[in-house]
């Protein structure tokens, strides 16, 4: 007998179907600030990002879109010192624990430390072959 997840058709997101930050499931809130578009499983309640069409915990395909909180706590981080052109180095990445239970992996701006409160922003990673900036979501230390 095949697992339920093996029989589901999953939509493929490509550069041709979405552009810019939308490819990364990033939208803009009413105030213009970036917001991550995640999912909540209707069967087990797991909240996760990015939405992948199937729950990573119970394999249910019954899920609802959910905007992720914009702030969280830095769980872990590392700095990358080598990358192929045209990406800027060094850069930092890490996991951020959000208040809704999701743990999100993303780029870090500035120098947040483990345990710091961080907030969602955007960052330029490098430039594409036409010289245009390549943008992604990132987290930076929350002031105050």
Short mmCIF file of N, CA and C in Angstrom, two decimals:
data_model
loop_
_atom_site.label_atom_id
_atom_site.label_comp_id
_atom_site.label_asym_id
_atom_site.label_seq_id
_atom_site.Cartn_x
_atom_site.Cartn_y
_atom_site.Cartn_z
N UNK A 1 0.84 -1.18 0.00
CA UNK A 1 0.00 0.00 0.00
C UNK A 1 0.89 1.25 0.00
N UNK A 2 0.58 2.20 -0.87
CA UNK A 2 1.36 3.43 -0.95
C UNK A 2 0.95 4.40 0.15
N UNK A 3 1.91 5.20 0.59
CA UNK A 3 1.59 6.26 1.54
C UNK A 3 0.72 7.31 0.87
N UNK A 4 -0.11 7.99 1.68
CA UNK A 4 -0.98 9.04 1.13
C UNK A 4 -0.19 10.10 0.40
N UNK A 5 0.96 10.49 0.93
CA UNK A 5 1.71 11.59 0.33
C UNK A 5 2.26 11.22 -1.03
N UNK A 6 2.49 9.95 -1.29
CA UNK A 6 3.03 9.53 -2.57
C UNK A 6 1.99 9.64 -3.68
N UNK A 7 0.72 9.65 -3.32
CA UNK A 7 -0.34 9.67 -4.32
C UNK A 7 -0.86 11.08 -4.60
N UNK A 8 -0.38 12.08 -3.88
CA UNK A 8 -0.87 13.44 -4.06
C UNK A 8 -0.12 14.15 -5.17
N UNK A 9 -0.85 14.94 -5.94
CA UNK A 9 -0.22 15.78 -6.95
C UNK A 9 0.16 17.09 -6.26
N UNK A 10 1.42 17.46 -6.36
CA UNK A 10 1.88 18.70 -5.76
C UNK A 10 2.16 19.70 -6.87
N UNK A 11 1.75 20.94 -6.65
CA UNK A 11 2.02 21.96 -7.66
C UNK A 11 3.49 22.36 -7.58
N UNK A 12 4.05 22.67 -8.73
CA UNK A 12 5.44 23.05 -8.80
C UNK A 12 5.52 24.56 -8.97
N UNK A 13 6.27 25.21 -8.11
CA UNK A 13 6.46 26.65 -8.19
C UNK A 13 7.78 26.89 -8.89
N UNK A 14 7.74 27.65 -9.97
CA UNK A 14 8.95 27.96 -10.73
C UNK A 14 9.04 29.46 -10.95
N UNK A 15 10.15 29.90 -11.48
CA UNK A 15 10.32 31.32 -11.79
C UNK A 15 9.28 31.79 -12.79
N UNK A 16 8.78 30.88 -13.60
CA UNK A 16 7.78 31.25 -14.60
C UNK A 16 6.39 31.42 -13.99
N UNK A 17 6.12 30.79 -12.85
CA UNK A 17 4.79 30.88 -12.25
C UNK A 17 4.69 31.98 -11.21
N UNK A 18 5.77 32.33 -10.58
CA UNK A 18 5.78 33.40 -9.59
C UNK A 18 7.04 34.23 -9.78
N UNK A 19 6.98 35.48 -9.37
CA UNK A 19 8.16 36.32 -9.53
C UNK A 19 8.60 36.92 -8.21
N UNK A 20 9.86 37.34 -8.15
CA UNK A 20 10.39 38.05 -6.99
C UNK A 20 10.19 37.31 -5.68
N UNK A 21 9.82 38.08 -4.65
CA UNK A 21 9.66 37.52 -3.32
C UNK A 21 8.49 36.54 -3.24
N UNK A 22 7.52 36.63 -4.17
CA UNK A 22 6.39 35.70 -4.15
C UNK A 22 6.86 34.26 -4.26
N UNK A 23 7.96 34.03 -4.98
CA UNK A 23 8.49 32.67 -5.11
C UNK A 23 8.89 32.11 -3.76
N UNK A 24 9.21 33.00 -2.83
CA UNK A 24 9.64 32.59 -1.50
C UNK A 24 8.50 32.60 -0.50
N UNK A 25 7.26 32.76 -0.97
CA UNK A 25 6.08 32.83 -0.11
C UNK A 25 6.15 34.03 0.82
N UNK A 26 6.61 35.15 0.28
CA UNK A 26 6.68 36.40 1.02
C UNK A 26 5.70 37.37 0.39
N UNK A 27 4.85 37.95 1.21
CA UNK A 27 3.92 38.96 0.73
C UNK A 27 4.16 40.26 1.48
N UNK A 28 3.23 41.16 1.35
CA UNK A 28 3.29 42.45 2.06
C UNK A 28 2.02 42.60 2.87
N UNK A 29 2.17 43.03 4.12
CA UNK A 29 1.03 43.29 4.97
C UNK A 29 0.39 44.62 4.63
N UNK A 30 -0.71 44.98 5.29
CA UNK A 30 -1.39 46.25 5.03
C UNK A 30 -0.48 47.46 5.23
N UNK A 31 0.53 47.32 6.09
CA UNK A 31 1.46 48.42 6.35
C UNK A 31 2.64 48.42 5.39
N UNK A 32 2.67 47.48 4.44
CA UNK A 32 3.75 47.41 3.47
C UNK A 32 4.94 46.58 3.92
N UNK A 33 4.95 46.16 5.18
CA UNK A 33 6.06 45.36 5.70
C UNK A 33 5.95 43.93 5.17
N UNK A 34 7.09 43.23 5.03
CA UNK A 34 7.05 41.86 4.53
C UNK A 34 6.36 40.92 5.53
N UNK A 35 5.70 39.90 5.00
CA UNK A 35 5.07 38.87 5.82
C UNK A 35 5.27 37.52 5.14
N UNK A 36 5.63 36.51 5.92
CA UNK A 36 5.81 35.16 5.40
C UNK A 36 4.45 34.47 5.34
N UNK A 37 4.16 33.81 4.22
CA UNK A 37 2.91 33.09 4.03
C UNK A 37 3.17 31.60 4.27
N UNK A 38 2.72 31.11 5.41
CA UNK A 38 2.93 29.71 5.77
C UNK A 38 1.65 28.92 5.71
N UNK A 39 1.58 27.83 6.48
CA UNK A 39 0.40 26.97 6.48
C UNK A 39 0.20 26.36 7.86
N UNK A 40 -1.06 25.99 8.14
CA UNK A 40 -1.42 25.26 9.36
C UNK A 40 -2.16 24.00 8.93
N UNK A 41 -1.72 22.86 9.43
CA UNK A 41 -2.36 21.59 9.12
C UNK A 41 -3.70 21.52 9.86
N UNK A 42 -4.77 21.21 9.12
CA UNK A 42 -6.10 21.10 9.72
C UNK A 42 -6.24 19.84 10.55
N UNK A 43 -5.41 18.82 10.30
CA UNK A 43 -5.53 17.56 11.03
C UNK A 43 -4.73 17.54 12.33
N UNK A 44 -3.45 17.95 12.28
CA UNK A 44 -2.63 17.86 13.50
C UNK A 44 -2.29 19.22 14.10
N UNK A 45 -2.58 20.32 13.38
CA UNK A 45 -2.36 21.65 13.91
C UNK A 45 -0.96 22.21 13.73
N UNK A 46 -0.05 21.45 13.11
CA UNK A 46 1.31 21.93 12.91
C UNK A 46 1.31 23.19 12.05
N UNK A 47 2.07 24.19 12.46
CA UNK A 47 2.25 25.41 11.68
C UNK A 47 3.64 25.35 11.08
N UNK A 48 3.76 25.61 9.77
CA UNK A 48 5.07 25.48 9.13
C UNK A 48 5.24 26.45 7.98
N UNK A 49 6.49 26.69 7.66
CA UNK A 49 6.89 27.56 6.56
C UNK A 49 8.11 26.94 5.91
N UNK A 50 8.14 26.87 4.58
CA UNK A 50 7.13 27.34 3.64
C UNK A 50 6.01 26.33 3.49
N UNK A 51 4.86 26.76 2.93
CA UNK A 51 3.79 25.80 2.66
C UNK A 51 4.22 24.89 1.52
N UNK A 52 4.10 23.60 1.72
CA UNK A 52 4.60 22.65 0.72
C UNK A 52 3.51 21.73 0.17
N UNK A 53 2.26 21.95 0.57
CA UNK A 53 1.17 21.15 0.01
C UNK A 53 0.87 19.89 0.79
N UNK A 54 1.74 19.55 1.73
CA UNK A 54 1.55 18.34 2.53
C UNK A 54 2.19 18.57 3.90
N UNK A 55 1.51 18.16 4.95
CA UNK A 55 2.02 18.38 6.30
C UNK A 55 3.28 17.54 6.53
N UNK A 56 4.38 18.15 6.97
CA UNK A 56 5.59 17.38 7.23
C UNK A 56 5.49 16.47 8.45
N UNK A 57 4.44 16.65 9.26
CA UNK A 57 4.29 15.82 10.46
C UNK A 57 3.37 14.62 10.22
N UNK A 58 2.18 14.86 9.62
CA UNK A 58 1.20 13.78 9.50
C UNK A 58 0.84 13.43 8.05
N UNK A 59 1.43 14.12 7.08
CA UNK A 59 1.21 13.88 5.65
C UNK A 59 -0.19 14.25 5.17
N UNK A 60 -0.93 15.01 5.96
CA UNK A 60 -2.25 15.47 5.52
C UNK A 60 -2.09 16.54 4.45
N UNK A 61 -3.02 16.58 3.53
CA UNK A 61 -3.04 17.65 2.54
C UNK A 61 -4.10 18.70 2.88
N UNK A 62 -4.77 18.53 4.01
CA UNK A 62 -5.79 19.47 4.47
C UNK A 62 -5.10 20.56 5.29
N UNK A 63 -4.84 21.67 4.64
CA UNK A 63 -4.13 22.75 5.31
C UNK A 63 -4.73 24.09 4.93
N UNK A 64 -4.48 25.08 5.77
CA UNK A 64 -4.97 26.43 5.51
C UNK A 64 -3.79 27.38 5.51
N UNK A 65 -3.86 28.39 4.65
CA UNK A 65 -2.81 29.41 4.61
C UNK A 65 -2.82 30.18 5.93
N UNK A 66 -1.63 30.53 6.40
CA UNK A 66 -1.52 31.30 7.63
C UNK A 66 -0.31 32.22 7.53
N UNK A 67 -0.54 33.50 7.80
CA UNK A 67 0.57 34.44 7.84
C UNK A 67 1.37 34.20 9.12
N UNK A 68 2.67 34.19 8.98
CA UNK A 68 3.55 33.96 10.12
C UNK A 68 3.76 35.27 10.89
N UNK A 69 3.99 35.17 12.21
CA UNK A 69 4.35 36.38 12.96
C UNK A 69 5.63 36.98 12.40
N UNK A 70 5.78 38.28 12.51
CA UNK A 70 6.95 38.97 11.94
C UNK A 70 8.15 38.97 12.87
N UNK A 71 7.97 38.59 14.11
CA UNK A 71 9.08 38.60 15.07
C UNK A 71 9.21 37.25 15.73
N UNK A 72 10.42 36.94 16.17
CA UNK A 72 10.67 35.69 16.85
C UNK A 72 12.00 35.75 17.59
N UNK A 73 12.49 34.58 17.99
CA UNK A 73 13.74 34.47 18.74
C UNK A 73 14.73 33.65 17.94
N UNK A 74 15.95 34.16 17.80
CA UNK A 74 16.97 33.44 17.05
C UNK A 74 17.37 32.18 17.81
N UNK A 75 17.16 31.02 17.19
CA UNK A 75 17.44 29.72 17.79
C UNK A 75 18.88 29.27 17.52
N UNK A 76 19.35 29.46 16.29
CA UNK A 76 20.72 29.09 15.94
C UNK A 76 21.16 29.93 14.75
N UNK A 77 22.48 30.02 14.55
CA UNK A 77 22.98 30.80 13.42
C UNK A 77 24.38 30.34 13.04
N UNK A 78 24.75 30.64 11.80
CA UNK A 78 26.10 30.38 11.32
C UNK A 78 26.42 31.40 10.24
N UNK A 79 27.70 31.60 10.00
CA UNK A 79 28.14 32.54 8.96
C UNK A 79 28.83 31.77 7.85
N UNK A 80 28.44 32.08 6.62
CA UNK A 80 29.01 31.45 5.42
C UNK A 80 30.05 32.41 4.85
N UNK A 81 31.27 31.89 4.62
CA UNK A 81 32.36 32.73 4.13
C UNK A 81 32.71 32.47 2.67
N UNK A 82 32.17 31.44 2.07
CA UNK A 82 32.48 31.13 0.67
C UNK A 82 31.19 30.80 -0.06
N UNK A 83 31.02 31.42 -1.22
CA UNK A 83 29.83 31.18 -2.05
C UNK A 83 30.21 31.46 -3.49
N UNK A 84 29.54 30.80 -4.43
CA UNK A 84 29.84 31.07 -5.84
C UNK A 84 29.37 32.48 -6.24
N UNK A 85 30.04 33.08 -7.22
CA UNK A 85 29.56 34.38 -7.71
C UNK A 85 28.16 34.20 -8.28
N UNK A 86 27.29 35.13 -8.18
CA UNK A 86 27.49 36.52 -7.80
C UNK A 86 27.05 36.84 -6.38
N UNK A 87 27.00 35.85 -5.49
CA UNK A 87 26.49 36.06 -4.14
C UNK A 87 27.52 36.77 -3.27
N UNK A 88 27.01 37.66 -2.42
CA UNK A 88 27.86 38.41 -1.50
C UNK A 88 28.28 37.52 -0.34
N UNK A 89 29.52 37.64 0.10
CA UNK A 89 29.99 36.94 1.29
C UNK A 89 30.73 37.93 2.17
N UNK A 90 30.85 37.70 3.46
CA UNK A 90 30.17 36.62 4.17
C UNK A 90 28.69 36.96 4.38
N UNK A 91 27.90 35.92 4.66
CA UNK A 91 26.50 36.14 5.02
C UNK A 91 26.14 35.15 6.11
N UNK A 92 25.13 35.51 6.89
CA UNK A 92 24.70 34.67 8.00
C UNK A 92 23.30 34.13 7.75
N UNK A 93 23.07 32.91 8.22
CA UNK A 93 21.76 32.27 8.15
C UNK A 93 21.46 31.68 9.51
N UNK A 94 20.19 31.43 9.77
CA UNK A 94 19.84 30.83 11.05
C UNK A 94 18.39 30.40 11.10
N UNK A 95 18.05 29.74 12.20
CA UNK A 95 16.68 29.34 12.48
C UNK A 95 16.07 30.31 13.49
N UNK A 96 14.83 30.71 13.22
CA UNK A 96 14.10 31.62 14.09
C UNK A 96 12.85 30.92 14.59
N UNK A 97 12.67 30.90 15.90
CA UNK A 97 11.46 30.34 16.50
C UNK A 97 10.41 31.44 16.57
N UNK A 98 9.25 31.19 15.95
CA UNK A 98 8.16 32.16 15.95
C UNK A 98 7.17 31.82 17.06
N UNK A 99 6.42 32.81 17.55
CA UNK A 99 5.49 32.57 18.65
C UNK A 99 4.37 31.58 18.34
N UNK A 100 4.09 31.32 17.06
CA UNK A 100 3.03 30.37 16.71
C UNK A 100 3.54 28.93 16.64
N UNK A 101 4.81 28.71 16.98
CA UNK A 101 5.36 27.35 17.00
C UNK A 101 6.19 26.99 15.79
N UNK A 102 6.15 27.79 14.74
CA UNK A 102 6.94 27.51 13.54
C UNK A 102 8.41 27.87 13.79
N UNK A 103 9.30 27.12 13.17
CA UNK A 103 10.73 27.43 13.17
C UNK A 103 11.12 27.67 11.71
N UNK A 104 11.60 28.87 11.41
CA UNK A 104 11.86 29.30 10.04
C UNK A 104 13.36 29.48 9.82
N UNK A 105 13.85 28.95 8.69
CA UNK A 105 15.24 29.12 8.29
C UNK A 105 15.33 30.31 7.35
N UNK A 106 16.29 31.19 7.59
CA UNK A 106 16.42 32.34 6.71
C UNK A 106 17.74 33.06 6.89
N UNK A 107 17.95 34.05 6.05
CA UNK A 107 19.14 34.89 6.13
C UNK A 107 19.01 35.83 7.32
N UNK A 108 20.16 36.27 7.83
CA UNK A 108 20.20 37.20 8.96
C UNK A 108 20.92 38.47 8.52
N UNK A 109 20.41 39.61 8.95
CA UNK A 109 21.07 40.89 8.71
C UNK A 109 21.65 41.39 10.01
N UNK A 110 22.78 42.09 9.90
CA UNK A 110 23.43 42.58 11.10
C UNK A 110 24.12 41.41 11.79
N UNK A 111 24.18 41.45 13.08
CA UNK A 111 24.86 40.39 13.83
C UNK A 111 24.04 39.93 15.02
N UNK A 112 22.81 39.43 14.78
CA UNK A 112 22.04 38.94 15.92
C UNK A 112 22.71 37.71 16.53
N UNK A 113 22.51 37.55 17.83
CA UNK A 113 23.08 36.42 18.55
C UNK A 113 21.96 35.47 18.97
N UNK A 114 22.31 34.23 19.21
CA UNK A 114 21.32 33.25 19.66
C UNK A 114 20.60 33.80 20.88
N UNK A 115 19.28 33.71 20.86
CA UNK A 115 18.45 34.23 21.95
C UNK A 115 17.93 35.63 21.72
N UNK A 116 18.49 36.36 20.74
CA UNK A 116 18.02 37.71 20.44
C UNK A 116 16.64 37.68 19.81
N UNK A 117 15.85 38.71 20.10
CA UNK A 117 14.58 38.92 19.40
C UNK A 117 14.91 39.49 18.03
N UNK A 118 14.33 38.90 16.99
CA UNK A 118 14.57 39.35 15.62
C UNK A 118 13.24 39.62 14.94
N UNK A 119 13.29 40.43 13.89
CA UNK A 119 12.09 40.77 13.16
C UNK A 119 12.33 40.60 11.66
N UNK A 120 11.26 40.33 10.94
CA UNK A 120 11.34 40.06 9.51
C UNK A 120 11.63 41.32 8.71
N UNK A 121 12.51 41.19 7.72
CA UNK A 121 12.84 42.26 6.80
C UNK A 121 13.20 41.63 5.46
N UNK A 122 13.77 42.38 4.57
CA UNK A 122 14.27 41.82 3.31
C UNK A 122 15.75 42.16 3.18
N UNK A 123 16.44 41.43 2.30
CA UNK A 123 17.87 41.65 2.08
C UNK A 123 18.22 41.32 0.64
N UNK A 124 19.23 41.98 0.12
CA UNK A 124 19.75 41.68 -1.22
C UNK A 124 20.90 40.69 -1.06
N UNK A 125 20.79 39.54 -1.77
CA UNK A 125 21.80 38.48 -1.68
C UNK A 125 22.94 38.67 -2.68
N UNK A 126 22.63 39.29 -3.78
CA UNK A 126 23.60 39.44 -4.86
C UNK A 126 22.90 40.02 -6.07
N UNK A 127 23.47 39.82 -7.23
CA UNK A 127 22.88 40.33 -8.46
C UNK A 127 22.77 39.19 -9.47
N UNK A 128 21.70 39.23 -10.27
CA UNK A 128 21.53 38.20 -11.29
C UNK A 128 22.40 38.52 -12.51
N UNK A 129 22.29 37.70 -13.54
CA UNK A 129 23.15 37.87 -14.73
C UNK A 129 22.92 39.19 -15.45
N UNK A 130 21.77 39.83 -15.20
CA UNK A 130 21.49 41.13 -15.81
C UNK A 130 21.82 42.30 -14.88
N UNK A 131 22.40 41.99 -13.72
CA UNK A 131 22.78 43.04 -12.78
C UNK A 131 21.68 43.49 -11.85
N UNK A 132 20.51 42.84 -11.91
CA UNK A 132 19.41 43.20 -11.03
C UNK A 132 19.61 42.58 -9.65
N UNK A 133 19.20 43.29 -8.58
CA UNK A 133 19.36 42.73 -7.24
C UNK A 133 18.48 41.50 -7.04
N UNK A 134 19.02 40.49 -6.37
CA UNK A 134 18.27 39.29 -6.00
C UNK A 134 17.91 39.46 -4.52
N UNK A 135 16.60 39.54 -4.25
CA UNK A 135 16.10 39.84 -2.91
C UNK A 135 15.52 38.60 -2.25
N UNK A 136 15.65 38.53 -0.94
CA UNK A 136 15.06 37.44 -0.16
C UNK A 136 14.55 38.01 1.16
N UNK A 137 13.86 37.17 1.92
CA UNK A 137 13.47 37.59 3.26
C UNK A 137 14.66 37.35 4.19
N UNK A 138 14.69 38.08 5.29
CA UNK A 138 15.76 37.95 6.27
C UNK A 138 15.22 38.38 7.62
N UNK A 139 15.99 38.11 8.65
CA UNK A 139 15.65 38.55 10.00
C UNK A 139 16.78 39.43 10.51
N UNK A 140 16.43 40.47 11.28
CA UNK A 140 17.44 41.33 11.89
C UNK A 140 17.07 41.56 13.35
N UNK A 141 18.08 41.93 14.14
CA UNK A 141 17.85 42.13 15.57
C UNK A 141 16.79 43.20 15.78
N UNK A 142 15.85 42.87 16.65
CA UNK A 142 14.75 43.79 16.95
C UNK A 142 15.24 44.81 17.97
N UNK A 143 15.06 46.06 17.63
CA UNK A 143 15.48 47.13 18.54
C UNK A 143 14.44 47.32 19.63
N UNK A 144 14.92 47.63 20.83
CA UNK A 144 14.02 47.95 21.93
C UNK A 144 13.67 46.84 22.82
#
